[in-house]
Amino acid sequence: MTVYVKGVVFDGVDFDDPNSWNIDAYIQRGGYAALKKIIAEGITQDTIIAELKTSSLRGRGGAGFPTGLKWSFMPRSFPGQKYLVCNTDEGEPGTFKDLDIIVNNPHALIEGMIIGGYAMGITVGYNYIHGEVFAAYERFEAALEEARRAGFLGDNILGSDFCFQLHGHHGYGAYICGEETALLESLEGKKGQPRFKPPFPASYGLYGKPTTINNTETFASVPYIIREGGQKFLELGKPNNGGTKLFSVSGHVNRPGNFEVPLGLPFSELLEMAGGMRGGKKIKAVIPGGSSAPVLPGHIMMETTMDYDAIAKAGSMLGSGAVIVMDETVCMVKALRRLSYFYFEESCGQCTPCREGTGWLYRVVDRIERGLGRPEDLDLLESVGKNIAGRTICALGDAAVMPVQGMLKHFRAEFLHHIEHKKCIVPGY
Amino acid sequence: MSDLNSGLSPDSLAQIDREVAKYPAEQKRSAVMSALRIAQVEKGWLSADTIKLVADYLGIAPMAAHEVATFYNMYDRSPVGKYKLTVCTNLPCALSGGAEAGEYLQKKLGIHYNETTADGKFTLKEGECMGACGYAPVLLVNNHTMCNHMTPDAIDRKLAEFN
Ligand SMILES: Cc1cc2nc3c(=O)[nH]c(=O)nc-3n(C[C@H](O)[C@H](O)[C@H](O)COP(=O)(O)O)c2cc1C
Ligand code: SF4
Ligand code: FES
């Protein structure tokens, strides 16, 4: 199910109409008007980047980095080839929003990337799509073909001297390729192992050339900002947290799905939109920003609004906007065990602290869950975590540690009970 | 699925050519992920010979293609059943029946994860998040077809379609 209250990314999309994704429908709801305006009025690169800064659009891929600032880092006058890359490798457990964009409104992403190419003087782009959603890759390819035929993509776009080529590329099962430098390696046809930074992609990216990478939702927000103005976008949300955000709500709710709502919406309202707690049970905990974000107790969430700053203040991260809701029947040890297994399984193995540490975290949580935990295990988890965080090439190491730290901070008693009594306080997932 | 010495079909090669055209001429290697996918669809799985065919066609070292085939987990480096079923058991799905779906499939097919039924029809795999958690439980069939809301009843109906 997908619902939008205020549509930016899904502006005007009719989810009941199977043709709503195609180019005619997109144009009818104002699509490609931003691109036409840029070309017809000769809007400058600086104006576009300034408009993005006004909008306070922040990267929707997880880190929340200001997009206008990122685009301004691109060496626009660099004479050689430069690349624009979209990250649709959505694999952060709980996140399923980018799939929805590609399937239901692919032209918003395409138009956003074309505008990005124009604003940064880039002529070639790629969209890296998660391998498991192959139908989305096919949908994207079909939409590209439509855009080429309509003259929005390719050489001399809309009769101007601006040229931009865009292609789809699919992954084939590796979470780590969502990390931007692993994604670039993978796009080059290699194992998806993250690179040391610096150099950052803006100076050394795809094939060693300057590259800008953004998330699908970030790009798909751009046409609206150009069409309606950065100020209007900003006002949809709240200061420093402009616009709307897609939240993927999963877990123990009656109506899981994607909800496009203004940033700053109270969590309680989002929960209500998702149909409330399944079976009328009590809310126990929420992971507010994808599996890498620290868990928060339900009562804290019920007093929090959904935006970058408020969730950070509550002690977690908005991340990718994946909201995983857990009711009173969930055993937190079991929940953490599954997440820790995921990071262990998906570590690319390059750095010793991550490769060994993620296995260690998993084995300790696993033995606690199986009733074999030792009293010193919680200290052990904390010290292993300290030896991973900040000591690795990419942020997967930190991502593996944060769920452990969040659980021990808020649900320590449950872990202690497990160790002492060799069983769960509550039975289920 | 005889594989030795038989090259890739003209159709597969045409598909690979379309992928190669996306990248700069000197970066054909970028097409290796699609090329391996296309070869796997044709051959059923990726033997060392098939990987070499792909590498030769792209003009890259067989080892470079082999590394890719082993790094990404949707490539099958050994034969699988006619239908490879991958069930997501990660936490968001598990909260909505993902783990049960996996258990139900094991019982129903009489195999564990990473096994193939005696008749060679089904292989069962446990997967990580597929970016479809809102439709849990989810099942991926032969890497490319996502099936949503796979409750035990729905699984029964789905398996019957394969008979
Ligand atoms: C382990 C890991 C996984 C990531 N997965 C994704 C992902 O699936 N999608 C995404 O857009 N960003 C992901 N990121 C963040 C990217 O590295 C990058 O910051 C982002 O694509 C930048 O786009 P944005 O500025 O528009 O958010 C991941 C980061 C890490 C460390
Ligand atoms: S932190 Fe982990 S995933 Fe990231 S590069 Fe190191 S080993 Fe690979
Ligand atoms: S957790 Fe199963 S698809 Fe995301």
PDB file of N, CA and C in Angstrom, chain A residues 267-324:
ATOM      1  N   PHE A 267       5.175  10.879  15.110  1.00  0.00           N
ATOM      2  CA  PHE A 267       5.188   9.443  14.839  1.00  0.00           C
ATOM      3  C   PHE A 267       3.812   8.830  15.066  1.00  0.00           C
ATOM      4  N   SER A 268       3.110   9.329  16.098  1.00  0.00           N
ATOM      5  CA  SER A 268       1.805   8.743  16.420  1.00  0.00           C
ATOM      6  C   SER A 268       0.842   8.841  15.232  1.00  0.00           C
ATOM      7  N   GLU A 269       0.963   9.935  14.458  1.00  0.00           N
ATOM      8  CA  GLU A 269       0.087  10.075  13.288  1.00  0.00           C
ATOM      9  C   GLU A 269       0.479   9.107  12.178  1.00  0.00           C
ATOM     10  N   LEU A 270       1.766   8.909  12.032  1.00  0.00           N
ATOM     11  CA  LEU A 270       2.233   7.953  11.022  1.00  0.00           C
ATOM     12  C   LEU A 270       1.730   6.552  11.366  1.00  0.00           C
ATOM     13  N   LEU A 271       1.820   6.222  12.639  1.00  0.00           N
ATOM     14  CA  LEU A 271       1.358   4.909  13.094  1.00  0.00           C
ATOM     15  C   LEU A 271      -0.135   4.736  12.807  1.00  0.00           C
ATOM     16  N   GLU A 272      -0.866   5.809  13.023  1.00  0.00           N
ATOM     17  CA  GLU A 272      -2.298   5.768  12.755  1.00  0.00           C
ATOM     18  C   GLU A 272      -2.579   5.546  11.265  1.00  0.00           C
ATOM     19  N   MET A 273      -1.807   6.244  10.424  1.00  0.00           N
ATOM     20  CA  MET A 273      -1.970   6.068   8.980  1.00  0.00           C
ATOM     21  C   MET A 273      -1.694   4.626   8.565  1.00  0.00           C
ATOM     22  N   ALA A 274      -0.784   3.982   9.281  1.00  0.00           N
ATOM     23  CA  ALA A 274      -0.456   2.592   8.968  1.00  0.00           C
ATOM     24  C   ALA A 274      -1.449   1.633   9.633  1.00  0.00           C
ATOM     25  N   GLY A 275      -2.571   2.186  10.084  1.00  0.00           N
ATOM     26  CA  GLY A 275      -3.644   1.347  10.610  1.00  0.00           C
ATOM     27  C   GLY A 275      -3.502   0.988  12.074  1.00  0.00           C
ATOM     28  N   GLY A 276      -2.520   1.584  12.737  1.00  0.00           N
ATOM     29  CA  GLY A 276      -2.343   1.297  14.159  1.00  0.00           C
ATOM     30  C   GLY A 276      -1.722  -0.073  14.384  1.00  0.00           C
ATOM     31  N   MET A 277      -1.589  -0.433  15.661  1.00  0.00           N
ATOM     32  CA  MET A 277      -0.930  -1.698  16.014  1.00  0.00           C
ATOM     33  C   MET A 277      -1.803  -2.896  15.625  1.00  0.00           C
ATOM     34  N   ARG A 278      -1.157  -3.886  15.045  1.00  0.00           N
ATOM     35  CA  ARG A 278      -1.884  -5.090  14.628  1.00  0.00           C
ATOM     36  C   ARG A 278      -2.462  -5.796  15.851  1.00  0.00           C
ATOM     37  N   GLY A 279      -3.701  -6.197  15.736  1.00  0.00           N
ATOM     38  CA  GLY A 279      -4.359  -6.915  16.830  1.00  0.00           C
ATOM     39  C   GLY A 279      -4.536  -6.064  18.077  1.00  0.00           C
ATOM     40  N   GLY A 280      -4.419  -4.757  17.951  1.00  0.00           N
ATOM     41  CA  GLY A 280      -4.593  -3.869  19.094  1.00  0.00           C
ATOM     42  C   GLY A 280      -3.555  -4.049  20.193  1.00  0.00           C
ATOM     43  N   LYS A 281      -2.432  -4.692  19.865  1.00  0.00           N
ATOM     44  CA  LYS A 281      -1.406  -4.935  20.893  1.00  0.00           C
ATOM     45  C   LYS A 281      -0.666  -3.645  21.249  1.00  0.00           C
ATOM     46  N   LYS A 282       0.113  -3.729  22.324  1.00  0.00           N
ATOM     47  CA  LYS A 282       0.846  -2.560  22.797  1.00  0.00           C
ATOM     48  C   LYS A 282       2.155  -2.411  22.036  1.00  0.00           C
ATOM     49  N   ILE A 283       2.527  -1.173  21.748  1.00  0.00           N
ATOM     50  CA  ILE A 283       3.788  -0.934  21.049  1.00  0.00           C
ATOM     51  C   ILE A 283       4.944  -1.099  22.035  1.00  0.00           C
ATOM     52  N   LYS A 284       5.973  -1.816  21.617  1.00  0.00           N
ATOM     53  CA  LYS A 284       7.121  -2.024  22.495  1.00  0.00           C
ATOM     54  C   LYS A 284       8.328  -1.220  22.034  1.00  0.00           C
ATOM     55  N   ALA A 285       8.625  -1.300  20.747  1.00  0.00           N
ATOM     56  CA  ALA A 285       9.836  -0.649  20.251  1.00  0.00           C
ATOM     57  C   ALA A 285       9.703  -0.339  18.777  1.00  0.00           C
ATOM     58  N   VAL A 286      10.506   0.631  18.343  1.00  0.00           N
ATOM     59  CA  VAL A 286      10.517   1.007  16.934  1.00  0.00           C
ATOM     60  C   VAL A 286      11.968   1.221  16.511  1.00  0.00           C
ATOM     61  N   ILE A 287      12.324   0.677  15.354  1.00  0.00           N
ATOM     62  CA  ILE A 287      13.596   1.036  14.734  1.00  0.00           C
ATOM     63  C   ILE A 287      13.219   2.071  13.682  1.00  0.00           C
ATOM     64  N   PRO A 288      13.612   3.353  13.909  1.00  0.00           N
ATOM     65  CA  PRO A 288      13.005   4.418  13.106  1.00  0.00           C
ATOM     66  C   PRO A 288      13.646   4.697  11.761  1.00  0.00           C
ATOM     67  N   GLY A 289      14.822   4.106  11.475  1.00  0.00           N
ATOM     68  CA  GLY A 289      15.489   4.526  10.238  1.00  0.00           C
ATOM     69  C   GLY A 289      16.208   3.413   9.513  1.00  0.00           C
ATOM     70  N   GLY A 290      15.635   2.219   9.485  1.00  0.00           N
ATOM     71  CA  GLY A 290      16.321   1.084   8.874  1.00  0.00           C
ATOM     72  C   GLY A 290      17.112   0.328   9.920  1.00  0.00           C
ATOM     73  N   SER A 291      17.473  -0.905   9.609  1.00  0.00           N
ATOM     74  CA  SER A 291      18.018  -1.801  10.637  1.00  0.00           C
ATOM     75  C   SER A 291      19.289  -1.282  11.287  1.00  0.00           C
ATOM     76  N   SER A 292      20.001  -0.365  10.620  1.00  0.00           N
ATOM     77  CA  SER A 292      21.250   0.141  11.204  1.00  0.00           C
ATOM     78  C   SER A 292      21.017   1.206  12.268  1.00  0.00           C
ATOM     79  N   ALA A 293      19.792   1.687  12.378  1.00  0.00           N
ATOM     80  CA  ALA A 293      19.499   2.740  13.353  1.00  0.00           C
ATOM     81  C   ALA A 293      19.215   2.110  14.718  1.00  0.00           C
ATOM     82  N   PRO A 294      19.702   2.753  15.802  1.00  0.00           N
ATOM     83  CA  PRO A 294      19.415   2.210  17.128  1.00  0.00           C
ATOM     84  C   PRO A 294      17.911   2.160  17.407  1.00  0.00           C
ATOM     85  N   VAL A 295      17.491   1.106  18.074  1.00  0.00           N
ATOM     86  CA  VAL A 295      16.082   0.937  18.419  1.00  0.00           C
ATOM     87  C   VAL A 295      15.678   1.958  19.478  1.00  0.00           C
ATOM     88  N   LEU A 296      14.417   2.370  19.463  1.00  0.00           N
ATOM     89  CA  LEU A 296      13.901   3.262  20.505  1.00  0.00           C
ATOM     90  C   LEU A 296      12.644   2.630  21.118  1.00  0.00           C
ATOM     91  N   PRO A 297      12.462   2.792  22.425  1.00  0.00           N
ATOM     92  CA  PRO A 297      11.258   2.270  23.053  1.00  0.00           C
ATOM     93  C   PRO A 297      10.010   2.974  22.508  1.00  0.00           C
ATOM     94  N   GLY A 298       8.907   2.251  22.455  1.00  0.00           N
ATOM     95  CA  GLY A 298       7.658   2.793  21.917  1.00  0.00           C
ATOM     96  C   GLY A 298       7.241   4.111  22.547  1.00  0.00           C
ATOM     97  N   HIS A 299       7.369   4.223  23.869  1.00  0.00           N
ATOM     98  CA  HIS A 299       6.876   5.456  24.517  1.00  0.00           C
ATOM     99  C   HIS A 299       7.686   6.679  24.100  1.00  0.00           C
ATOM    100  N   ILE A 300       8.966   6.503  23.818  1.00  0.00           N
ATOM    101  CA  ILE A 300       9.772   7.631  23.332  1.00  0.00           C
ATOM    102  C   ILE A 300       9.312   8.011  21.929  1.00  0.00           C
ATOM    103  N   MET A 301       9.094   6.974  21.092  1.00  0.00           N
ATOM    104  CA  MET A 301       8.644   7.244  19.717  1.00  0.00           C
ATOM    105  C   MET A 301       7.319   7.995  19.702  1.00  0.00           C
ATOM    106  N   MET A 302       6.417   7.627  20.627  1.00  0.00           N
ATOM    107  CA  MET A 302       5.085   8.231  20.618  1.00  0.00           C
ATOM    108  C   MET A 302       5.145   9.731  20.902  1.00  0.00           C
ATOM    109  N   GLU A 303       6.297  10.200  21.420  1.00  0.00           N
ATOM    110  CA  GLU A 303       6.428  11.629  21.690  1.00  0.00           C
ATOM    111  C   GLU A 303       7.367  12.322  20.719  1.00  0.00           C
ATOM    112  N   THR A 304       7.728  11.610  19.653  1.00  0.00           N
ATOM    113  CA  THR A 304       8.726  12.148  18.733  1.00  0.00           C
ATOM    114  C   THR A 304       8.092  12.463  17.386  1.00  0.00           C
ATOM    115  N   THR A 305       8.686  13.460  16.710  1.00  0.00           N
ATOM    116  CA  THR A 305       8.244  13.715  15.343  1.00  0.00           C
ATOM    117  C   THR A 305       9.231  13.056  14.378  1.00  0.00           C
ATOM    118  N   MET A 306       8.756  12.832  13.153  1.00  0.00           N
ATOM    119  CA  MET A 306       9.557  12.129  12.168  1.00  0.00           C
ATOM    120  C   MET A 306      10.343  13.125  11.314  1.00  0.00           C
ATOM    121  N   ASP A 307      11.517  13.512  11.789  1.00  0.00           N
ATOM    122  CA  ASP A 307      12.437  14.321  10.994  1.00  0.00           C
ATOM    123  C   ASP A 307      13.846  14.058  11.502  1.00  0.00           C
ATOM    124  N   TYR A 308      14.822  14.469  10.712  1.00  0.00           N
ATOM    125  CA  TYR A 308      16.228  14.145  11.017  1.00  0.00           C
ATOM    126  C   TYR A 308      16.614  14.603  12.415  1.00  0.00           C
ATOM    127  N   ASP A 309      16.278  15.861  12.735  1.00  0.00           N
ATOM    128  CA  ASP A 309      16.751  16.432  13.997  1.00  0.00           C
ATOM    129  C   ASP A 309      16.056  15.814  15.212  1.00  0.00           C
ATOM    130  N   ALA A 310      14.724  15.604  15.109  1.00  0.00           N
ATOM    131  CA  ALA A 310      13.991  15.066  16.266  1.00  0.00           C
ATOM    132  C   ALA A 310      14.405  13.623  16.568  1.00  0.00           C
ATOM    133  N   ILE A 311      14.584  12.813  15.513  1.00  0.00           N
ATOM    134  CA  ILE A 311      14.967  11.415  15.748  1.00  0.00           C
ATOM    135  C   ILE A 311      16.399  11.355  16.299  1.00  0.00           C
ATOM    136  N   ALA A 312      17.260  12.251  15.817  1.00  0.00           N
ATOM    137  CA  ALA A 312      18.629  12.280  16.354  1.00  0.00           C
ATOM    138  C   ALA A 312      18.588  12.653  17.835  1.00  0.00           C
ATOM    139  N   LYS A 313      17.742  13.622  18.171  1.00  0.00           N
ATOM    140  CA  LYS A 313      17.628  14.058  19.563  1.00  0.00           C
ATOM    141  C   LYS A 313      17.123  12.917  20.455  1.00  0.00           C
ATOM    142  N   ALA A 314      16.238  12.090  19.884  1.00  0.00           N
ATOM    143  CA  ALA A 314      15.708  10.962  20.659  1.00  0.00           C
ATOM    144  C   ALA A 314      16.725   9.824  20.774  1.00  0.00           C
ATOM    145  N   GLY A 315      17.856   9.955  20.086  1.00  0.00           N
ATOM    146  CA  GLY A 315      18.917   8.959  20.256  1.00  0.00           C
ATOM    147  C   GLY A 315      19.023   7.944  19.138  1.00  0.00           C
ATOM    148  N   SER A 316      18.428   8.243  17.991  1.00  0.00           N
ATOM    149  CA  SER A 316      18.570   7.302  16.884  1.00  0.00           C
ATOM    150  C   SER A 316      18.825   8.095  15.603  1.00  0.00           C
ATOM    151  N   MET A 317      18.500   7.508  14.439  1.00  0.00           N
ATOM    152  CA  MET A 317      18.694   8.209  13.175  1.00  0.00           C
ATOM    153  C   MET A 317      17.487   7.979  12.271  1.00  0.00           C
ATOM    154  N   LEU A 318      17.200   9.003  11.448  1.00  0.00           N
ATOM    155  CA  LEU A 318      16.101   8.849  10.498  1.00  0.00           C
ATOM    156  C   LEU A 318      16.512   7.924   9.348  1.00  0.00           C
ATOM    157  N   GLY A 319      17.798   7.874   9.083  1.00  0.00           N
ATOM    158  CA  GLY A 319      18.357   6.929   8.111  1.00  0.00           C
ATOM    159  C   GLY A 319      17.635   6.930   6.795  1.00  0.00           C
ATOM    160  N   SER A 320      17.207   5.759   6.367  1.00  0.00           N
ATOM    161  CA  SER A 320      16.541   5.618   5.080  1.00  0.00           C
ATOM    162  C   SER A 320      15.035   5.831   5.190  1.00  0.00           C
ATOM    163  N   GLY A 321      14.540   6.024   6.416  1.00  0.00           N
ATOM    164  CA  GLY A 321      13.101   6.210   6.591  1.00  0.00           C
ATOM    165  C   GLY A 321      12.335   4.907   6.719  1.00  0.00           C
ATOM    166  N   ALA A 322      13.043   3.835   7.069  1.00  0.00           N
ATOM    167  CA  ALA A 322      12.368   2.554   7.272  1.00  0.00           C
ATOM    168  C   ALA A 322      11.974   2.440   8.734  1.00  0.00           C
ATOM    169  N   VAL A 323      10.683   2.346   8.977  1.00  0.00           N
ATOM    170  CA  VAL A 323      10.169   2.355  10.343  1.00  0.00           C
ATOM    171  C   VAL A 323       9.688   0.941  10.687  1.00  0.00           C
ATOM    172  N   ILE A 324      10.451   0.259  11.529  1.00  0.00           N
ATOM    173  CA  ILE A 324      10.126  -1.129  11.858  1.00  0.00           C
ATOM    174  C   ILE A 324       9.458  -1.153  13.233  1.00  0.00           C
TER     175      ILE A 324
END
